[in-house]
Amino acid sequence: MSWRAVVLTLFPEMFPGPLGQSLAGRALKDGIWSLQAHDLREHGLGRHRTVDDTPFGGGAGMVMRPDVVDAAIAHASADAPDLPVVYLTPRGRRLDQADARRLAAGPGIVLLCGRYEGVDERVLEARQVEQLSIGDYVLSGGEPAALVLLDACVRLLPGVMGSDDSAGEESFSDGLLEYPHYTKPAEWQGRSVPPILLSGHHASIAAWRRTQSEDATRTRRPDLWAAHAGAASPDHRIRLPVSPRGHN
Ligand code: 6GU
């Protein structure tokens, strides 16, 4: 069975969007995964197909009704009861590569895209909905976040990536950022490629790239570096001699 994505959204025309192109688009055409964008409005109430209402307790904006969202999830789950339901919201835990690996390893996903101020909390509890965010900034809706999450999962499906070496070497595979890349010409606008890369000494090149990865991670992403250093050797930090000036 192919990996299955069902997206619950007020804007189904946003899908597949960019996922209809490139690697993900090829895989979609090849049937490695399937995508069904379902209009939440179809579960709206009354003549106006209402999906939202004013928040209890007051405040700005509108909240999506639990009965409407529940009906949409029930519809999506009817022929695919085993798919986890994920709600994309800036209130969620931050998405990382481990989430992408976990979700890609399963049967697929039901993605709930919120608009307005959010979704009534009760339906998220009742349906055991996992809440994920793609970063610390605010989008006008969950749809771009759904596209991001799907891209991260789909590229991990067996048979999707062009060359499967690139999966192992890239950023985050071992908790480090990637080393910098260079190609021809060897000299461009007075800038030359690091000579080690032209040396043909594979072991030296690998060592240089490792150092570049570590330096970039330490300076650009101290949060990743701390997690990496901690995971690699738990007692590394207490065994490291501390220089008198505090440089380490
Ligand atoms: Cl998942 N949704 C919205 N609306 N904004 C976000 C987000 C999600 N992740 C980061 N910002």
PDB file of C-alpha atoms in Angstrom, residues 46-190:
ATOM      1  CA  GLY A  46     -26.546  25.525   7.647  1.00  0.00           C
ATOM      2  CA  ARG A  47     -27.102  27.352   4.434  1.00  0.00           C
ATOM      3  CA  HIS A  48     -23.789  29.188   4.783  1.00  0.00           C
ATOM      4  CA  ARG A  49     -21.795  26.035   5.611  1.00  0.00           C
ATOM      5  CA  THR A  50     -20.502  27.749   8.753  1.00  0.00           C
ATOM      6  CA  VAL A  51     -17.275  26.268  10.136  1.00  0.00           C
ATOM      7  CA  ASP A  52     -16.355  28.797  12.834  1.00  0.00           C
ATOM      8  CA  ASP A  53     -17.786  30.927  15.624  1.00  0.00           C
ATOM      9  CA  THR A  54     -16.785  33.559  18.182  1.00  0.00           C
ATOM     10  CA  PRO A  55     -14.571  32.488  21.101  1.00  0.00           C
ATOM     11  CA  PHE A  56     -16.122  31.861  24.511  1.00  0.00           C
ATOM     12  CA  GLY A  57     -14.535  34.303  26.947  1.00  0.00           C
ATOM     13  CA  GLY A  58     -14.270  36.940  24.259  1.00  0.00           C
ATOM     14  CA  GLY A  59     -11.313  38.097  22.236  1.00  0.00           C
ATOM     15  CA  ALA A  60     -10.392  38.698  18.651  1.00  0.00           C
ATOM     16  CA  GLY A  61     -10.914  36.307  15.767  1.00  0.00           C
ATOM     17  CA  MET A  62     -12.953  33.193  15.176  1.00  0.00           C
ATOM     18  CA  VAL A  63     -12.537  29.595  16.317  1.00  0.00           C
ATOM     19  CA  MET A  64     -13.272  26.482  14.270  1.00  0.00           C
ATOM     20  CA  ARG A  65     -16.204  24.518  15.695  1.00  0.00           C
ATOM     21  CA  PRO A  66     -15.468  21.109  17.244  1.00  0.00           C
ATOM     22  CA  ASP A  67     -18.502  19.442  15.649  1.00  0.00           C
ATOM     23  CA  VAL A  68     -17.429  20.539  12.162  1.00  0.00           C
ATOM     24  CA  VAL A  69     -13.822  19.474  12.651  1.00  0.00           C
ATOM     25  CA  ASP A  70     -14.933  16.154  14.179  1.00  0.00           C
ATOM     26  CA  ALA A  71     -17.144  15.399  11.178  1.00  0.00           C
ATOM     27  CA  ALA A  72     -14.241  16.145   8.824  1.00  0.00           C
ATOM     28  CA  ILE A  73     -11.874  13.865  10.775  1.00  0.00           C
ATOM     29  CA  ALA A  74     -14.544  11.129  10.872  1.00  0.00           C
ATOM     30  CA  HIS A  75     -14.935  11.439   7.096  1.00  0.00           C
ATOM     31  CA  ALA A  76     -11.179  11.232   6.538  1.00  0.00           C
ATOM     32  CA  SER A  77     -10.749   8.325   8.945  1.00  0.00           C
ATOM     33  CA  ALA A  78     -13.676   6.293   7.580  1.00  0.00           C
ATOM     34  CA  ASP A  79     -11.613   4.424   4.968  1.00  0.00           C
ATOM     35  CA  ALA A  80      -8.253   4.990   6.673  1.00  0.00           C
ATOM     36  CA  PRO A  81      -8.782   4.477  10.425  1.00  0.00           C
ATOM     37  CA  ASP A  82      -5.107   3.898  11.212  1.00  0.00           C
ATOM     38  CA  LEU A  83      -3.720   7.253  10.095  1.00  0.00           C
ATOM     39  CA  PRO A  84      -2.490   9.567  12.872  1.00  0.00           C
ATOM     40  CA  VAL A  85      -4.163  12.984  12.884  1.00  0.00           C
ATOM     41  CA  VAL A  86      -1.866  16.004  13.074  1.00  0.00           C
ATOM     42  CA  TYR A  87      -3.014  19.587  13.599  1.00  0.00           C
ATOM     43  CA  LEU A  88      -0.602  22.225  12.320  1.00  0.00           C
ATOM     44  CA  THR A  89      -0.453  25.130  14.733  1.00  0.00           C
ATOM     45  CA  PRO A  90       2.159  27.512  16.142  1.00  0.00           C
ATOM     46  CA  ARG A  91       1.093  26.108  19.549  1.00  0.00           C
ATOM     47  CA  GLY A  92       2.440  22.676  18.606  1.00  0.00           C
ATOM     48  CA  ARG A  93       5.751  21.046  19.430  1.00  0.00           C
ATOM     49  CA  ARG A  94       8.352  22.014  16.859  1.00  0.00           C
ATOM     50  CA  LEU A  95       8.615  19.597  13.920  1.00  0.00           C
ATOM     51  CA  ASP A  96      12.007  17.940  13.507  1.00  0.00           C
ATOM     52  CA  GLN A  97      13.627  15.270  11.332  1.00  0.00           C
ATOM     53  CA  ALA A  98      12.710  12.541  13.859  1.00  0.00           C
ATOM     54  CA  ASP A  99       9.009  13.431  13.394  1.00  0.00           C
ATOM     55  CA  ALA A 100       9.402  13.228   9.617  1.00  0.00           C
ATOM     56  CA  ARG A 101      11.096   9.813   9.924  1.00  0.00           C
ATOM     57  CA  ARG A 102       8.418   8.506  12.316  1.00  0.00           C
ATOM     58  CA  LEU A 103       5.487   9.714  10.191  1.00  0.00           C
ATOM     59  CA  ALA A 104       7.076   8.536   6.934  1.00  0.00           C
ATOM     60  CA  ALA A 105       7.585   5.070   8.474  1.00  0.00           C
ATOM     61  CA  GLY A 106       3.831   4.749   9.189  1.00  0.00           C
ATOM     62  CA  PRO A 107       0.863   4.291   6.831  1.00  0.00           C
ATOM     63  CA  GLY A 108       0.351   8.017   6.221  1.00  0.00           C
ATOM     64  CA  ILE A 109      -1.213  11.020   7.892  1.00  0.00           C
ATOM     65  CA  VAL A 110      -4.363  13.117   8.237  1.00  0.00           C
ATOM     66  CA  LEU A 111      -3.403  16.800   8.379  1.00  0.00           C
ATOM     67  CA  LEU A 112      -5.779  19.370   9.850  1.00  0.00           C
ATOM     68  CA  CYS A 113      -5.091  22.903   8.634  1.00  0.00           C
ATOM     69  CA  GLY A 114      -6.513  25.616  10.856  1.00  0.00           C
ATOM     70  CA  ARG A 115      -7.491  29.125   9.869  1.00  0.00           C
ATOM     71  CA  TYR A 116      -8.837  31.857  12.096  1.00  0.00           C
ATOM     72  CA  GLU A 117      -7.548  31.911  15.668  1.00  0.00           C
ATOM     73  CA  GLY A 118      -7.550  28.154  15.955  1.00  0.00           C
ATOM     74  CA  VAL A 119      -9.592  25.024  16.589  1.00  0.00           C
ATOM     75  CA  ASP A 120     -11.804  24.278  19.619  1.00  0.00           C
ATOM     76  CA  GLU A 121      -9.539  22.413  22.046  1.00  0.00           C
ATOM     77  CA  ARG A 122     -12.088  19.684  22.851  1.00  0.00           C
ATOM     78  CA  VAL A 123     -11.994  18.018  19.439  1.00  0.00           C
ATOM     79  CA  LEU A 124      -8.184  17.916  19.589  1.00  0.00           C
ATOM     80  CA  GLU A 125      -8.434  16.049  22.920  1.00  0.00           C
ATOM     81  CA  ALA A 126     -11.281  13.766  21.856  1.00  0.00           C
ATOM     82  CA  ARG A 127      -9.545  12.723  18.618  1.00  0.00           C
ATOM     83  CA  GLN A 128      -6.076  12.533  20.227  1.00  0.00           C
ATOM     84  CA  VAL A 129      -4.715  14.957  17.683  1.00  0.00           C
ATOM     85  CA  GLU A 130      -0.951  15.554  17.666  1.00  0.00           C
ATOM     86  CA  GLN A 131      -0.049  19.240  17.400  1.00  0.00           C
ATOM     87  CA  LEU A 132       3.028  20.315  15.431  1.00  0.00           C
ATOM     88  CA  SER A 133       4.535  23.693  14.490  1.00  0.00           C
ATOM     89  CA  ILE A 134       7.125  24.309  11.780  1.00  0.00           C
ATOM     90  CA  GLY A 135       8.918  27.124  13.613  1.00  0.00           C
ATOM     91  CA  ASP A 136       8.713  30.217  15.745  1.00  0.00           C
ATOM     92  CA  TYR A 137       6.904  32.599  13.415  1.00  0.00           C
ATOM     93  CA  VAL A 138       3.237  33.041  12.558  1.00  0.00           C
ATOM     94  CA  LEU A 139       1.659  31.933   9.266  1.00  0.00           C
ATOM     95  CA  SER A 140      -1.844  32.962   8.226  1.00  0.00           C
ATOM     96  CA  GLY A 141      -2.891  29.323   8.063  1.00  0.00           C
ATOM     97  CA  GLY A 142      -1.635  25.773   8.437  1.00  0.00           C
ATOM     98  CA  GLU A 143      -1.541  25.004   4.691  1.00  0.00           C
ATOM     99  CA  PRO A 144       2.074  26.045   4.001  1.00  0.00           C
ATOM    100  CA  ALA A 145       3.086  24.126   7.137  1.00  0.00           C
ATOM    101  CA  ALA A 146       1.232  21.042   5.838  1.00  0.00           C
ATOM    102  CA  LEU A 147       3.170  21.299   2.567  1.00  0.00           C
ATOM    103  CA  VAL A 148       6.418  21.519   4.526  1.00  0.00           C
ATOM    104  CA  LEU A 149       5.596  18.498   6.684  1.00  0.00           C
ATOM    105  CA  LEU A 150       4.501  16.430   3.661  1.00  0.00           C
ATOM    106  CA  ASP A 151       7.672  17.327   1.745  1.00  0.00           C
ATOM    107  CA  ALA A 152       9.821  16.269   4.701  1.00  0.00           C
ATOM    108  CA  CYS A 153       8.001  12.905   4.913  1.00  0.00           C
ATOM    109  CA  VAL A 154       7.604  12.100   1.213  1.00  0.00           C
ATOM    110  CA  ARG A 155      11.284  12.493   0.359  1.00  0.00           C
ATOM    111  CA  LEU A 156      12.021   9.770   2.942  1.00  0.00           C
ATOM    112  CA  LEU A 157       9.694   7.200   1.338  1.00  0.00           C
ATOM    113  CA  PRO A 158      11.492   4.264  -0.297  1.00  0.00           C
ATOM    114  CA  GLY A 159      12.155   5.022  -3.969  1.00  0.00           C
ATOM    115  CA  VAL A 160      11.631   8.786  -3.812  1.00  0.00           C
ATOM    116  CA  MET A 161      15.131  10.227  -3.444  1.00  0.00           C
ATOM    117  CA  GLY A 162      17.246  10.333  -6.625  1.00  0.00           C
ATOM    118  CA  SER A 163      20.481   9.000  -5.155  1.00  0.00           C
ATOM    119  CA  ASP A 164      20.171   7.433  -1.769  1.00  0.00           C
ATOM    120  CA  ASP A 165      23.582   8.486  -0.613  1.00  0.00           C
ATOM    121  CA  SER A 166      22.432  12.041  -0.204  1.00  0.00           C
ATOM    122  CA  ALA A 167      19.995  10.939   2.489  1.00  0.00           C
ATOM    123  CA  GLY A 168      22.763   9.836   4.823  1.00  0.00           C
ATOM    124  CA  GLU A 169      25.142  12.765   4.412  1.00  0.00           C
ATOM    125  CA  GLU A 170      22.827  15.732   4.645  1.00  0.00           C
ATOM    126  CA  SER A 171      22.117  18.080   7.507  1.00  0.00           C
ATOM    127  CA  PHE A 172      20.533  16.525  10.610  1.00  0.00           C
ATOM    128  CA  SER A 173      21.216  12.917   9.657  1.00  0.00           C
ATOM    129  CA  ASP A 174      23.796  12.891  12.470  1.00  0.00           C
ATOM    130  CA  GLY A 175      22.667  16.087  14.199  1.00  0.00           C
ATOM    131  CA  LEU A 176      25.179  18.338  12.412  1.00  0.00           C
ATOM    132  CA  LEU A 177      24.758  20.929   9.664  1.00  0.00           C
ATOM    133  CA  GLU A 178      26.198  20.038   6.282  1.00  0.00           C
ATOM    134  CA  TYR A 179      29.674  21.036   5.158  1.00  0.00           C
ATOM    135  CA  PRO A 180      29.871  23.664   2.355  1.00  0.00           C
ATOM    136  CA  HIS A 181      29.745  22.573  -1.292  1.00  0.00           C
ATOM    137  CA  TYR A 182      31.786  23.658  -4.340  1.00  0.00           C
ATOM    138  CA  THR A 183      31.720  22.867  -8.040  1.00  0.00           C
ATOM    139  CA  LYS A 184      33.312  24.155 -11.265  1.00  0.00           C
ATOM    140  CA  PRO A 185      34.845  26.539 -12.099  1.00  0.00           C
ATOM    141  CA  ALA A 186      37.725  25.994  -9.651  1.00  0.00           C
ATOM    142  CA  GLU A 187      38.245  29.772  -9.641  1.00  0.00           C
ATOM    143  CA  TRP A 188      35.309  32.194  -9.909  1.00  0.00           C
ATOM    144  CA  GLN A 189      35.426  35.983  -9.557  1.00  0.00           C
ATOM    145  CA  GLY A 190      38.755  35.709  -7.757  1.00  0.00           C
TER     146      GLY A 190
END
